PDB file of C-alpha atoms in Angstrom:
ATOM      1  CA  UNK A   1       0.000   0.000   0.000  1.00  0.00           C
ATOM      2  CA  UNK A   2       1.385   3.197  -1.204  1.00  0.00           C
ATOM      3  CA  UNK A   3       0.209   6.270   1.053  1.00  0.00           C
ATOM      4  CA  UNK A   4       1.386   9.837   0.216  1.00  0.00           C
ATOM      5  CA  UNK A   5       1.128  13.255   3.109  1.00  0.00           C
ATOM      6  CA  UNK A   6       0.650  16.605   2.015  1.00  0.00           C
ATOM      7  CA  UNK A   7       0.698  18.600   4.777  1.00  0.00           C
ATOM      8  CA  UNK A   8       0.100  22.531   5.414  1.00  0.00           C
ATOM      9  CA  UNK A   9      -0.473  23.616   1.925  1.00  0.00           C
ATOM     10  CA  UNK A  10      -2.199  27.059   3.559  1.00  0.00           C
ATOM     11  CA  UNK A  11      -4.674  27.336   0.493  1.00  0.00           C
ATOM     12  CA  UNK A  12      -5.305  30.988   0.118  1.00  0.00           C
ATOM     13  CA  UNK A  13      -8.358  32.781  -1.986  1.00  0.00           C
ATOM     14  CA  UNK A  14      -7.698  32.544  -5.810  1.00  0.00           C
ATOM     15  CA  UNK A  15      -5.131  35.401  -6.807  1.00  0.00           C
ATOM     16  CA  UNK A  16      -3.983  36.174  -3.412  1.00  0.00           C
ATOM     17  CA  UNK A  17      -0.302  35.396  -1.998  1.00  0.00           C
ATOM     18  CA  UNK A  18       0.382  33.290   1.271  1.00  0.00           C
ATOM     19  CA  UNK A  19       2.163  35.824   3.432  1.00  0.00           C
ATOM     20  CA  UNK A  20       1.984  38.253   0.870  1.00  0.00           C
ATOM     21  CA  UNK A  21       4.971  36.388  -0.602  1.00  0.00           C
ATOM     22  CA  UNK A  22       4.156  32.251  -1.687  1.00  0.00           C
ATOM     23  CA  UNK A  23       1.771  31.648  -4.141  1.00  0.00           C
ATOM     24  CA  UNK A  24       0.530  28.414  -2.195  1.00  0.00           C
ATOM     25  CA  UNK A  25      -2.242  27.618  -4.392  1.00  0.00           C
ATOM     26  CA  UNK A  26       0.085  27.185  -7.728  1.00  0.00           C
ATOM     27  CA  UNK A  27       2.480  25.527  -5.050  1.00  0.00           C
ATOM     28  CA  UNK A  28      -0.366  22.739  -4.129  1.00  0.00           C
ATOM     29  CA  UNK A  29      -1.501  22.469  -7.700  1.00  0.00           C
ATOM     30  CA  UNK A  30       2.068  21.213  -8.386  1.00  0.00           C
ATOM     31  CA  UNK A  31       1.977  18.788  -5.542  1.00  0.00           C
ATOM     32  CA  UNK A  32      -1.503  17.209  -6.431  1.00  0.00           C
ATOM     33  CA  UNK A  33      -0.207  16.569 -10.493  1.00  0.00           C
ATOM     34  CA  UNK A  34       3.021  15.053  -8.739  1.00  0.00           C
ATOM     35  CA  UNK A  35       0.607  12.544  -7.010  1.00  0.00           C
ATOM     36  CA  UNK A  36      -1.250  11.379  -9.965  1.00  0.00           C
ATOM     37  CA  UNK A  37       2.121  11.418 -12.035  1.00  0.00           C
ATOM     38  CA  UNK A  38       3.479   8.876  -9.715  1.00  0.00           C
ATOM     39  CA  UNK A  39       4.126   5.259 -10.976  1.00  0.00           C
ATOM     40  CA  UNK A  40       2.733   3.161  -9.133  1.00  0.00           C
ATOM     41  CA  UNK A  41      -0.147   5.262  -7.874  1.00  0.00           C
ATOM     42  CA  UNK A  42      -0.797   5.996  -4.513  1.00  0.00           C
ATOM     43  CA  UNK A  43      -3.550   4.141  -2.943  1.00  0.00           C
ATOM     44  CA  UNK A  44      -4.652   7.208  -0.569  1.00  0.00           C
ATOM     45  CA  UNK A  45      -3.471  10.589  -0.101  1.00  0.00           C
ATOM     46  CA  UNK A  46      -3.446  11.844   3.612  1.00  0.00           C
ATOM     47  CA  UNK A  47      -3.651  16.132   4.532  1.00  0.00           C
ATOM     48  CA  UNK A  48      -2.247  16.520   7.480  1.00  0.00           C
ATOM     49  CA  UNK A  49      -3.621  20.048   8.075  1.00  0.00           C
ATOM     50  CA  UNK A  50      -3.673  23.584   7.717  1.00  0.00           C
ATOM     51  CA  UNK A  51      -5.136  22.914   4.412  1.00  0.00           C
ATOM     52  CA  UNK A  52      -6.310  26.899   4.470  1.00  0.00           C
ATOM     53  CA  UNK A  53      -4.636  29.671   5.758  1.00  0.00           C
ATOM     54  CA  UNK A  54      -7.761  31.780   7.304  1.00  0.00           C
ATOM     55  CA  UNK A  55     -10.648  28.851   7.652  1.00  0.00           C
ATOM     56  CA  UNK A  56     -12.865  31.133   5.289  1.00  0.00           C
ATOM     57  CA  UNK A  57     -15.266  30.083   3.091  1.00  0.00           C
ATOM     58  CA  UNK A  58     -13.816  31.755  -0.168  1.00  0.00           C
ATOM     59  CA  UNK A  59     -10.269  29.710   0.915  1.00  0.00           C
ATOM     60  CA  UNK A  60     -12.324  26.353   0.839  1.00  0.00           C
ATOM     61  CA  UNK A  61     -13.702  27.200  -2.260  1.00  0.00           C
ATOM     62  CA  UNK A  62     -10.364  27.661  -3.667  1.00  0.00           C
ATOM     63  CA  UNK A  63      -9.109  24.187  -1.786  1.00  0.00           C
ATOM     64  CA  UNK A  64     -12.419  21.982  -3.445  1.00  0.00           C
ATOM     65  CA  UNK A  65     -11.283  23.554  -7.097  1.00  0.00           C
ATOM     66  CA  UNK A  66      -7.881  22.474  -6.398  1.00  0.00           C
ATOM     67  CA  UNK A  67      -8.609  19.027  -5.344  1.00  0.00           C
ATOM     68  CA  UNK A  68     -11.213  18.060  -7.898  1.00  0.00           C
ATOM     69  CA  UNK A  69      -7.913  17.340 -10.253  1.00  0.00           C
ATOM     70  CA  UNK A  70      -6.864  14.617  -7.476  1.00  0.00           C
ATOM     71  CA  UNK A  71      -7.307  11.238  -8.819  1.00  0.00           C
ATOM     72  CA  UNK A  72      -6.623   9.461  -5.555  1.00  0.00           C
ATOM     73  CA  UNK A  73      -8.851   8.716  -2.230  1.00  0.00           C
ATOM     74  CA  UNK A  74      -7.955  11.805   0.240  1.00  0.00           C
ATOM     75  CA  UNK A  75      -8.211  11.659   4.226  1.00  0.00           C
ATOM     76  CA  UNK A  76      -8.332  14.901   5.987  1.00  0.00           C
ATOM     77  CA  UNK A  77      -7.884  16.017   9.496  1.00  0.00           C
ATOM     78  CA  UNK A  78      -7.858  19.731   9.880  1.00  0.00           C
ATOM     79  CA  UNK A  79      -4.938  22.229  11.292  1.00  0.00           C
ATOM     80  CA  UNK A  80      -4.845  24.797  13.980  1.00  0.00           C
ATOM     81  CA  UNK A  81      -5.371  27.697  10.652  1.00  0.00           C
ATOM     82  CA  UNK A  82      -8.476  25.528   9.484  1.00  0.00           C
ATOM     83  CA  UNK A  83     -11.999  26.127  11.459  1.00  0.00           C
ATOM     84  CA  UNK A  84     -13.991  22.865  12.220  1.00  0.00           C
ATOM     85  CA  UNK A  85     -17.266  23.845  10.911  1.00  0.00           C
ATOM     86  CA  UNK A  86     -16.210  24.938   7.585  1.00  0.00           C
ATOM     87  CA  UNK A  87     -13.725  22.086   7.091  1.00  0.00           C
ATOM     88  CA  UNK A  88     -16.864  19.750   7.598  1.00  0.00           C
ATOM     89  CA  UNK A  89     -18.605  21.668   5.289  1.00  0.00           C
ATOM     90  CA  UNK A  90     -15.908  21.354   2.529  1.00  0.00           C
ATOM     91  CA  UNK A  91     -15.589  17.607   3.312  1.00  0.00           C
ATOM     92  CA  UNK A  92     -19.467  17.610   3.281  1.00  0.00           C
ATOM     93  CA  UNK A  93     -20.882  13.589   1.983  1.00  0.00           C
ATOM     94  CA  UNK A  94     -17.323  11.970   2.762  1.00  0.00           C
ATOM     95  CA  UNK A  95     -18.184   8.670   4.222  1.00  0.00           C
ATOM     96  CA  UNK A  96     -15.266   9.376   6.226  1.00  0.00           C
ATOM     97  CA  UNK A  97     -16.251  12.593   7.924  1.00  0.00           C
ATOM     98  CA  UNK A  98     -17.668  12.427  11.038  1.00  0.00           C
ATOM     99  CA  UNK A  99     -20.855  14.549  11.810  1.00  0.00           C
ATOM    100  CA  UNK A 100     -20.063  16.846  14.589  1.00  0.00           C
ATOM    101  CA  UNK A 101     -17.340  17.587  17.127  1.00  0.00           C
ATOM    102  CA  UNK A 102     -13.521  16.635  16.371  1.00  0.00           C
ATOM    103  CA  UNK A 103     -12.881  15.519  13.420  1.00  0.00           C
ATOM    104  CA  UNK A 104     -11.715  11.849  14.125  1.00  0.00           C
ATOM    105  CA  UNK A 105     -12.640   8.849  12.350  1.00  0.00           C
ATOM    106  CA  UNK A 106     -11.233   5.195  11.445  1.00  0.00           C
ATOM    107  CA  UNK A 107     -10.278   4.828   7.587  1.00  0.00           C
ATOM    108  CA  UNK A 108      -9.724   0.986   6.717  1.00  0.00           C
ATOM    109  CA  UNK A 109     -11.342   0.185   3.222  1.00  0.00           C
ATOM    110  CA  UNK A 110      -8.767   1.419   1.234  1.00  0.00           C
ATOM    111  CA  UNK A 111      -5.978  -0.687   1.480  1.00  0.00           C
ATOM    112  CA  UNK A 112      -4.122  -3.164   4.744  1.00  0.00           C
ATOM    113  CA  UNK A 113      -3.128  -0.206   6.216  1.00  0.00           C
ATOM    114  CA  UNK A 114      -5.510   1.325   8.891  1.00  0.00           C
ATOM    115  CA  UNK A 115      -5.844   5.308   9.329  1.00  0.00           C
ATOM    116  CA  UNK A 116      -6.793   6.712  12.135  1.00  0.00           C
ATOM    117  CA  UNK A 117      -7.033  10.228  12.190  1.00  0.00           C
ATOM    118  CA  UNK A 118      -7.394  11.998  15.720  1.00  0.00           C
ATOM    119  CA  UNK A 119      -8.191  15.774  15.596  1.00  0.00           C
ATOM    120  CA  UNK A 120      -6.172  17.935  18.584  1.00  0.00           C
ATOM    121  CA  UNK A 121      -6.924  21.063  17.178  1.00  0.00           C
ATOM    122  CA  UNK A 122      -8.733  23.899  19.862  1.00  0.00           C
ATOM    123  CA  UNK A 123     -10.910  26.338  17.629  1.00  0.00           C
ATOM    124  CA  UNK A 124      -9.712  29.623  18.319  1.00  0.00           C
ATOM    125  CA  UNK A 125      -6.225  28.319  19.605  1.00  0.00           C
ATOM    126  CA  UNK A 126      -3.195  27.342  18.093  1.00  0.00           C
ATOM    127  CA  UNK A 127      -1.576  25.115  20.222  1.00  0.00           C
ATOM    128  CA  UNK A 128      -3.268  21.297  20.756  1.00  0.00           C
ATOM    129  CA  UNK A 129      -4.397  18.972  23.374  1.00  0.00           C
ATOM    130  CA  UNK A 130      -4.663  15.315  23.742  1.00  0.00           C
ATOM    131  CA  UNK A 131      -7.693  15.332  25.505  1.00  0.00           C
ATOM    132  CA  UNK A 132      -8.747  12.890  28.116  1.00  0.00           C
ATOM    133  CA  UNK A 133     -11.539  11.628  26.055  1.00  0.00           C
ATOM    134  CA  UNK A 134      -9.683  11.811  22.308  1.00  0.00           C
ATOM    135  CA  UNK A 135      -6.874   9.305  24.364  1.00  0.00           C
ATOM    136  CA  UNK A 136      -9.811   6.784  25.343  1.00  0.00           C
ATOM    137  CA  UNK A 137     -11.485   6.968  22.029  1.00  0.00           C
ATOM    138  CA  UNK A 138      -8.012   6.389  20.656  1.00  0.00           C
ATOM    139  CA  UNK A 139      -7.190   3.477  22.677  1.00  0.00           C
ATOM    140  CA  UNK A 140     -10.766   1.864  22.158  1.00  0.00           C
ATOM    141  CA  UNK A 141     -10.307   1.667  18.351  1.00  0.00           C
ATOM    142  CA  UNK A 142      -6.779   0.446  18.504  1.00  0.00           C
ATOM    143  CA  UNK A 143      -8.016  -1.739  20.807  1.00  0.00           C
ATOM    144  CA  UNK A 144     -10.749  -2.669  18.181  1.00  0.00           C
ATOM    145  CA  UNK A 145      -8.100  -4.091  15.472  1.00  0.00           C
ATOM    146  CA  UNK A 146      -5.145  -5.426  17.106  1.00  0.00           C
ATOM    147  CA  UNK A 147      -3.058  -7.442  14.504  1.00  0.00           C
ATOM    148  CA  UNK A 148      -3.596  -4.666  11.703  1.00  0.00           C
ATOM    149  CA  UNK A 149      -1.016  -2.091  10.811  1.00  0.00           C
ATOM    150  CA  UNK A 150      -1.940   1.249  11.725  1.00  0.00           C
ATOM    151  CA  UNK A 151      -0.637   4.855  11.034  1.00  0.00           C
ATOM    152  CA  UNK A 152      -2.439   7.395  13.593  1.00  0.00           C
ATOM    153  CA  UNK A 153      -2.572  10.925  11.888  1.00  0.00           C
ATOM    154  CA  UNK A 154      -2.420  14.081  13.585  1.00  0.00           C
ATOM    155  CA  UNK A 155      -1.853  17.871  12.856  1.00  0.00           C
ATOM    156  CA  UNK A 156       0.430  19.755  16.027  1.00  0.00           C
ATOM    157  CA  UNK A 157       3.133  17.092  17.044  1.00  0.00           C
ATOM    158  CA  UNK A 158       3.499  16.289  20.754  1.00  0.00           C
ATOM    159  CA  UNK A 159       6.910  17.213  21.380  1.00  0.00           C
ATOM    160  CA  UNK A 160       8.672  20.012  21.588  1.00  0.00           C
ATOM    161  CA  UNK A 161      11.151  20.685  18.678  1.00  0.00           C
ATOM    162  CA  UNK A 162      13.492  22.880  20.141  1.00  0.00           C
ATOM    163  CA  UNK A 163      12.780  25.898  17.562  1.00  0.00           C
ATOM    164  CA  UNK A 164      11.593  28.619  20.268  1.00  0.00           C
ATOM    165  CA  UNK A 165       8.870  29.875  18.156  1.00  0.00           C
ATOM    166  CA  UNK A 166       7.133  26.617  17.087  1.00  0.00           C
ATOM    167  CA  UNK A 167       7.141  25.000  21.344  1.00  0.00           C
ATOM    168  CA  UNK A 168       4.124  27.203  22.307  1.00  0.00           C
ATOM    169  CA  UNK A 169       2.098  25.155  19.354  1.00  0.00           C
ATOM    170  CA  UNK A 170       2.416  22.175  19.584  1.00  0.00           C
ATOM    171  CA  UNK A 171       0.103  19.260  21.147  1.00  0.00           C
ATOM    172  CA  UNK A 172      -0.011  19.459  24.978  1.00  0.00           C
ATOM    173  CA  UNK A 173      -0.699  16.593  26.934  1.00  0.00           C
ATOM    174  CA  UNK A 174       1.552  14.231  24.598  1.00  0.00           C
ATOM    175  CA  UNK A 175       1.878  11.704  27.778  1.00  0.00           C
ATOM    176  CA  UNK A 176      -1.747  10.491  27.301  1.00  0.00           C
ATOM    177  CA  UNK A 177      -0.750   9.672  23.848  1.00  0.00           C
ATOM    178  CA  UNK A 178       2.175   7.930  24.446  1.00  0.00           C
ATOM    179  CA  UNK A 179       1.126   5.853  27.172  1.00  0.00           C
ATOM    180  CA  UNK A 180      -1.650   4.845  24.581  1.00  0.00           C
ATOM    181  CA  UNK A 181       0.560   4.119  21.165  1.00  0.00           C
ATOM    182  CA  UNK A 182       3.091   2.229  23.774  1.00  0.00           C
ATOM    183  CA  UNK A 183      -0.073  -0.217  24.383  1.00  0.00           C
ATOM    184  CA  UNK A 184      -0.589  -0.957  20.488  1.00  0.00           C
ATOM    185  CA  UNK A 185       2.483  -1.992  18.858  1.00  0.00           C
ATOM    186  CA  UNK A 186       0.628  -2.184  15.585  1.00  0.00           C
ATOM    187  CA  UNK A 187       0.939   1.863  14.976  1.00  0.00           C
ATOM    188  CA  UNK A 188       3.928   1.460  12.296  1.00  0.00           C
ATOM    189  CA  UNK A 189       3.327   5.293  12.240  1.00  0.00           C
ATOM    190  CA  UNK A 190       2.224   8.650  14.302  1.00  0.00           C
ATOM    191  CA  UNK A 191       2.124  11.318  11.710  1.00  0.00           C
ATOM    192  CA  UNK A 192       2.248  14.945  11.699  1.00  0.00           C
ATOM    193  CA  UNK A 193       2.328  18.635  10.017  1.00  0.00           C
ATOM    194  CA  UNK A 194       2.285  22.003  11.043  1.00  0.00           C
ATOM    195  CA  UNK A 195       5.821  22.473  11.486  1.00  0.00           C
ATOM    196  CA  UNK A 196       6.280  22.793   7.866  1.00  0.00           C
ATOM    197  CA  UNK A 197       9.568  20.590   8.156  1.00  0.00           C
ATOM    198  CA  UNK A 198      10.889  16.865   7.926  1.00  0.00           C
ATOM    199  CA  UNK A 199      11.121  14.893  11.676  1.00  0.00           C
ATOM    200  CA  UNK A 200      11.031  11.741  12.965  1.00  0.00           C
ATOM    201  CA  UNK A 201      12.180  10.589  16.475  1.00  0.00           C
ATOM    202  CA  UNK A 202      11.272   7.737  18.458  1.00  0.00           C
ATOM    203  CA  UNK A 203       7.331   8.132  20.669  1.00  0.00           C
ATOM    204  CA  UNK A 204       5.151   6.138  22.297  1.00  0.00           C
ATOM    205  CA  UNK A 205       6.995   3.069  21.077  1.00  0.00           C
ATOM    206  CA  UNK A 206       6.195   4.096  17.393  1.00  0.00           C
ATOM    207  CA  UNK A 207       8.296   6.502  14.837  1.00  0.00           C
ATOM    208  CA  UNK A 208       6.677   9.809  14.760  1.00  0.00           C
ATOM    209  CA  UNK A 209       7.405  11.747  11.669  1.00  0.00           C
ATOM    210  CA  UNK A 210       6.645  15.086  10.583  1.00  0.00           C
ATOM    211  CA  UNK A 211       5.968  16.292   7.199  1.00  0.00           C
ATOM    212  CA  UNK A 212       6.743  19.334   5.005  1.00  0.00           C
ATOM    213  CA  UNK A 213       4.652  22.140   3.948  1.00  0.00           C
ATOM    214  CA  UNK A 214       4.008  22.116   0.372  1.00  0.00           C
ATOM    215  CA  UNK A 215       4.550  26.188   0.553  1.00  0.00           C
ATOM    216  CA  UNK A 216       7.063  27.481   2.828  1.00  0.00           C
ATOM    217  CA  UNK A 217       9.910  25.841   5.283  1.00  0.00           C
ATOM    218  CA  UNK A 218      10.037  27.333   9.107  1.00  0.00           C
ATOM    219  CA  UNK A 219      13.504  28.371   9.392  1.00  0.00           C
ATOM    220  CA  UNK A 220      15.288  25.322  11.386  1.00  0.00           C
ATOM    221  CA  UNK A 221      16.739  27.603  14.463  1.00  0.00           C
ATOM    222  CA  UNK A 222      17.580  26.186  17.801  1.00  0.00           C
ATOM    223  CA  UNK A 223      18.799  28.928  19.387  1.00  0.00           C
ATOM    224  CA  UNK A 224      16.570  29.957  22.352  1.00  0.00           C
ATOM    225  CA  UNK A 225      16.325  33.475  21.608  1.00  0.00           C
ATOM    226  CA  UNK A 226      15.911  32.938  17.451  1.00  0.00           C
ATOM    227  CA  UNK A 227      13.431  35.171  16.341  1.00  0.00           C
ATOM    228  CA  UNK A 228      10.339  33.675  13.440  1.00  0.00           C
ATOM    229  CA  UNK A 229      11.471  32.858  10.362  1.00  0.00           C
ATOM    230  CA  UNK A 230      10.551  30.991   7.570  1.00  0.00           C
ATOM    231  CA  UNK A 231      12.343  30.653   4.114  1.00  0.00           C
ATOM    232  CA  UNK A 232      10.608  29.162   0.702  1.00  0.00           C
ATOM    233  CA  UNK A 233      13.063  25.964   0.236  1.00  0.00           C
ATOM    234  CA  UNK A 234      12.062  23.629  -2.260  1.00  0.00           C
ATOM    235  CA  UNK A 235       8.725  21.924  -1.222  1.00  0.00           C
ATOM    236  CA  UNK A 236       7.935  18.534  -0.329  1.00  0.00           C
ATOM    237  CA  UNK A 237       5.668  15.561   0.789  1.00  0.00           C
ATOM    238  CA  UNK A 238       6.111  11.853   2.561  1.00  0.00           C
ATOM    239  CA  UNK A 239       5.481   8.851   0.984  1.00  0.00           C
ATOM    240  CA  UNK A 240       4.829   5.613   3.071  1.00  0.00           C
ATOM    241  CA  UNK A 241       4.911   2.420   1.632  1.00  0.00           C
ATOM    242  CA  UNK A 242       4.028  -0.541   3.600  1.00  0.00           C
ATOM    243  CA  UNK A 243       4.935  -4.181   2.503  1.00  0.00           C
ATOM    244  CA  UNK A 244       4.369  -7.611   3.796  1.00  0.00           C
ATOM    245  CA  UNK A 245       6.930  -8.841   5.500  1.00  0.00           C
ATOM    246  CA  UNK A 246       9.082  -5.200   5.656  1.00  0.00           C
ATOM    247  CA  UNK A 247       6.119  -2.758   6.910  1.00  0.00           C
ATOM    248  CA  UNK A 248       6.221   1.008   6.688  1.00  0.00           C
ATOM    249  CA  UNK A 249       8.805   2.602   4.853  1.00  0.00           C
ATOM    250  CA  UNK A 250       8.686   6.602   4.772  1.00  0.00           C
ATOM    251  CA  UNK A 251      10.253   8.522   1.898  1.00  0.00           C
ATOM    252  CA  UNK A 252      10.468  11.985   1.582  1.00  0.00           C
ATOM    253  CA  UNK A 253      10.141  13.225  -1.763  1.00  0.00           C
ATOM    254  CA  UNK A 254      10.773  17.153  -3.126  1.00  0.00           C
ATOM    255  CA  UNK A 255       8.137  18.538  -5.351  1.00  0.00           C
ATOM    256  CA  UNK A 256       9.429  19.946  -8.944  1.00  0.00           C
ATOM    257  CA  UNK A 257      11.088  18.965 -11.494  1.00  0.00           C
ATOM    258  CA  UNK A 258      14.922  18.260 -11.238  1.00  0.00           C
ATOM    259  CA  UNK A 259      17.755  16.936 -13.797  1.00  0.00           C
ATOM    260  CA  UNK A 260      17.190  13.375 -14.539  1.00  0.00           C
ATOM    261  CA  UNK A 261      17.080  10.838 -14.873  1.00  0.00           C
ATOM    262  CA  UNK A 262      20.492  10.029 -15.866  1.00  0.00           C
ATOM    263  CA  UNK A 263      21.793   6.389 -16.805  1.00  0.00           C
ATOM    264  CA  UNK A 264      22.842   5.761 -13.506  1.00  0.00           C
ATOM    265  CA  UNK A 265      22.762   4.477  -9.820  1.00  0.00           C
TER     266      UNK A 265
END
C-alpha cells in the first residue's frame, strides 16, 4: 500500500499570496499533479492540516477547485489555521467525515493499512491537546483491530522541537498519547504537520514523523532566543509504503522537477 502526506499547503483565496509572498495555491496544484504522475499510484493521499490559511469560506472554495484534479482517495484532518465547521462543510458527503465535534474517524477500506485520524486542534487556539476523552477513544479503536497495521494521523506534534517559536504550538498533553501508542504496537506510524519541516524521532513506542509544507519551510533555528522565520526551500511531501513482511517505509520526496534521470545508480 502506497500512502502519500501533504501537509500545510495554507490554500489561500484565488489570486492572493500566502504571506503576501508564496503563491501556495500554484504551489499545491504542483503537488496534487506530482501525485497522480506517480508510478505506481498511490492508494490514498493523507492532509495533514492547515489545508487553508484563514478557515474562510472563499479559501475552501479555492481548496475543493484544487482538489477536484486529485485522482486518488484523500483523508483529511484539519490544522490549527483551518476552522472545524467549515472544514466539515468542505468535506461535506465523505463517508469518512464524522458529523459533529472533532474531526476523528477510522479509515480501513482502502488498502491493509488502517488510518486513524485523531483531531487535537482547539478552535480559536493554536496550540493542541490530547484530551482525556480523544486518548480513550483512541485506545478503544486500537483496541478494536489489534493485529492490523496502523498509522495514527495528527496535525500539532506532541513534542517540543526545540525551535523557540514553534514550542508554544504544539500538542499538549503528549503523555496520554504515548502511554496509549506504547499499548498498540501495531501503529507502524504517528504522523504529523504544522511544522512545515521533515522529523522523525522515536514516541510512544512508534516513529513519529513530521511532514513538510508544500509552501514554505520554518527556518530550522535552535537557538533559544531565534526570532520567526521561515524561508521558501524547495517543497515537499512523505510517501509511506508498507509491505508484507518489511512494513512502513517513509520517503520523503521534493516537489518539482529536477535533472534526470540520468543512466545511472
Amino acid at each position: 500500500m502506497l500512502i502519500a502526506q501533504l501537509s500545510d499547503p495554507h490554500v489561500r483565496p484565488r489570486g492572493e499570496l500566502y504571506q503576501g509572498v508564496v503563491d501556495s495555491n500554484a504551489q499545491f496544484a504542483a503537488a496534487i499533479a506530482q501525485v497522480n504522475a506517480l508510478d505506481p499510484r498511490p492508494d490514498l493521499v493523507l492532509l495533514s492540516g492547515d489545508l487553508v490559511d484563514h478557515g474562510h469560506a472563499d479559501e475552501y472554495a479555492m481548496l475543493g477547485r484544487l482538489l477536484a484534479d486529485l485522482t486518488v482517495p484523500v483523508r483529511a484532518i484539519p490544522g490549527n489555521h483551518d476552522e472545524r465547521d467549515a472544514f466539515r462543510r468542505a468535506f461535506a458527503g465523505q463517508r469518512w467525515l464524522p458529523a459533529n465535534g472533532p474531526v476523528d474517524y477510522v479509515s480501513g477500506d482502502l488498502g491493509p493499512v488502517r488510518i486513524v485520524a485523531l483531531d487535537v486542534t482547539l478552535p480559536g487556539l493554536h496550540h493542541g491537546v490530547v484530551s482525556e476523552e480523544g486518548a480513550a477513544w483512541l485506545d478503544g479503536v486500537l483496541s478494536a483491530e489489534p493485529a492490523r497495521p496502523t498509522i495514527v494521523m495528527m496535525h500539532q506534534p506532541p513534542f517540543d522541537t526545540g525551535i523557540p517559536y514553534m514550542d508554544p504550538y504544539s500538542c499538549r498533553e503528549g503523555h496520554r498519547l504515548a502511554e496509549v501508542l506504547a499499548r498498540h504496537p501495531q501503529v507502524e506510524r504517528l504522523l504529523c504537520g504544522h511544522v512545515h519541516r521533515v522529523m522523525q524521532l522515536r514516541f510512544g513506542g512508534t516513529t513519529l514523523c513530521t511532514a513538510p509544507s508544500t509552501t514554505t519551510a520554518i527556518a530550522l533555528q535552535l537557538r533559544a532566543d531565534a526570532r520567526p522565520a521561515s524561508h521558501v526551500e524547495p517543497p515537499g511531501m512523505l510517501l509511506h509504503h508498507w509491505r508484507q513482511g518489511t512494513g512502513l517505509i517513509t520517503h520523503y520526496v521534493p516537489i518539482g522537477t529536477f535533472p534526470g534521470p540520468y543512466p545511472f545508480a
